Amino acid sequence: MQTAKIKKALPKIICWALVAACMGAIFYFSSCTAVESTVQSNAVIEFLQRIFGEHFVEQAEVIVRKSAHFLEFTGLGLLFGIAFFAQLDKPKTPLAILCTSLYAITDEVHQIFVEGRACKLLDWLIDTAGATLGAFAFLIILIIIRKIINKKQNSEKAIDS
């Protein structure tokens, strides 16, 4: 009996642990000073320059930094979508976007207290756009999986008839 409860709770615990881990990673990156953040961005820029050539330098830092914001919160929005589905057994896309966006606000406020960093409305908007993509990506994946399962079940019913 107890084992069944644990097996039922384990996916939920894992999903919420992944949400917390992603939030922790975002907090870590936001805790880096402007100098440390620039070093991280420059490493990515140097890698991209090797791929795309030297002409990639123009606006590269802005692109890399804003892409990092977008992608961090795309991942968090996706994970929130998965966690809410695991917890409630139905998609809660607006709630996943809202929670991720609220965390993005706390992230921007946190940056006020980090040397050389700032709280920017544009970054919050980028974060929320990423959250929206992540949450909707999960919803689309869920719809596709459900269609595949329904198609398979209908095929099996047709064979059994």
CSV table of C-alpha atoms in Angstrom, one decimal, residues 41-140:
chain,number,residue,atom,x,y,z
A,41,SER,CA,28.8,35.7,-22.5
A,42,ASN,CA,32.2,36.2,-24.1
A,43,ALA,CA,32.9,32.4,-23.9
A,44,VAL,CA,29.7,31.8,-25.9
A,45,ILE,CA,30.5,34.6,-28.3
A,46,GLU,CA,33.9,33.2,-29.0
A,47,PHE,CA,32.4,29.8,-29.7
A,48,LEU,CA,29.8,31.3,-32.1
A,49,GLN,CA,32.6,33.3,-33.8
A,50,ARG,CA,34.4,30.1,-34.6
A,51,ILE,CA,31.2,28.8,-36.2
A,52,PHE,CA,29.9,32.0,-37.9
A,53,GLY,CA,33.2,33.9,-38.4
A,54,GLU,CA,34.4,37.3,-37.1
A,55,HIS,CA,31.5,39.3,-38.5
A,56,PHE,CA,29.3,37.8,-35.8
A,57,VAL,CA,30.8,40.4,-33.3
A,58,GLU,CA,28.4,43.2,-34.0
A,59,GLN,CA,25.5,43.0,-31.4
A,60,ALA,CA,26.7,39.6,-30.4
A,61,GLU,CA,26.8,40.3,-26.7
A,62,VAL,CA,23.2,41.7,-26.7
A,63,ILE,CA,22.0,38.7,-28.7
A,64,VAL,CA,23.7,36.2,-26.4
A,65,ARG,CA,22.5,37.8,-23.2
A,66,LYS,CA,18.9,38.2,-24.3
A,67,SER,CA,18.9,34.7,-25.8
A,68,ALA,CA,20.1,33.4,-22.4
A,69,HIS,CA,17.2,35.1,-20.6
A,70,PHE,CA,14.8,33.7,-23.2
A,71,LEU,CA,16.1,30.2,-23.1
A,72,GLU,CA,16.4,30.0,-19.3
A,73,PHE,CA,12.7,30.9,-18.9
A,74,THR,CA,11.6,28.8,-21.9
A,75,GLY,CA,13.0,25.8,-19.9
A,76,LEU,CA,11.4,27.0,-16.7
A,77,GLY,CA,8.0,27.5,-18.4
A,78,LEU,CA,8.2,24.0,-19.9
A,79,LEU,CA,9.1,22.5,-16.5
A,80,PHE,CA,6.3,24.3,-14.8
A,81,GLY,CA,3.9,23.0,-17.5
A,82,ILE,CA,5.1,19.5,-16.9
A,83,ALA,CA,4.9,19.8,-13.1
A,84,PHE,CA,1.4,21.2,-13.1
A,85,PHE,CA,0.3,18.4,-15.4
A,86,ALA,CA,1.9,15.8,-13.2
A,87,GLN,CA,0.3,17.3,-10.1
A,88,LEU,CA,-3.2,18.0,-11.5
A,89,ASP,CA,-3.4,15.5,-14.4
A,90,LYS,CA,-4.5,18.3,-16.8
A,91,PRO,CA,-2.6,21.0,-18.5
A,92,LYS,CA,-2.4,24.4,-16.8
A,93,THR,CA,-0.6,26.5,-19.4
A,94,PRO,CA,-1.8,29.9,-18.1
A,95,LEU,CA,-0.7,29.0,-14.6
A,96,ALA,CA,2.7,27.8,-15.8
A,97,ILE,CA,3.2,31.1,-17.7
A,98,LEU,CA,2.1,33.1,-14.7
A,99,CYS,CA,4.3,31.3,-12.2
A,100,THR,CA,7.3,31.6,-14.5
A,101,SER,CA,6.7,35.2,-15.2
A,102,LEU,CA,6.4,35.9,-11.4
A,103,TYR,CA,9.7,34.2,-10.9
A,104,ALA,CA,11.1,36.4,-13.7
A,105,ILE,CA,10.1,39.4,-11.7
A,106,THR,CA,11.9,38.1,-8.6
A,107,ASP,CA,14.9,37.4,-10.8
A,108,GLU,CA,15.0,41.0,-12.1
A,109,VAL,CA,14.6,42.4,-8.5
A,110,HIS,CA,17.3,40.1,-7.3
A,111,GLN,CA,19.7,41.6,-9.9
A,112,ILE,CA,19.3,45.1,-8.3
A,113,PHE,CA,21.5,43.7,-5.5
A,114,VAL,CA,24.2,42.2,-7.7
A,115,GLU,CA,27.2,44.4,-8.6
A,116,GLY,CA,26.9,45.9,-12.1
A,117,ARG,CA,23.5,44.3,-12.8
A,118,ALA,CA,20.1,46.0,-13.1
A,119,CYS,CA,16.4,45.3,-13.0
A,120,LYS,CA,15.1,45.7,-16.6
A,121,LEU,CA,11.5,45.6,-17.9
A,122,LEU,CA,12.8,44.4,-21.3
A,123,ASP,CA,14.5,41.4,-19.7
A,124,TRP,CA,11.2,40.5,-17.8
A,125,LEU,CA,9.3,40.7,-21.1
A,126,ILE,CA,11.9,38.5,-22.8
A,127,ASP,CA,11.7,36.1,-19.8
A,128,THR,CA,7.9,36.0,-20.1
A,129,ALA,CA,8.0,35.4,-23.8
A,130,GLY,CA,10.3,32.5,-23.1
A,131,ALA,CA,8.0,31.2,-20.4
A,132,THR,CA,5.1,31.4,-22.9
A,133,LEU,CA,7.0,29.4,-25.5
A,134,GLY,CA,8.0,26.7,-23.0
A,135,ALA,CA,4.5,26.3,-21.6
A,136,PHE,CA,3.0,26.1,-25.0
A,137,ALA,CA,5.7,23.7,-26.2
A,138,PHE,CA,4.7,21.4,-23.5
A,139,LEU,CA,1.0,21.7,-24.4
A,140,ILE,CA,1.7,21.0,-28.1
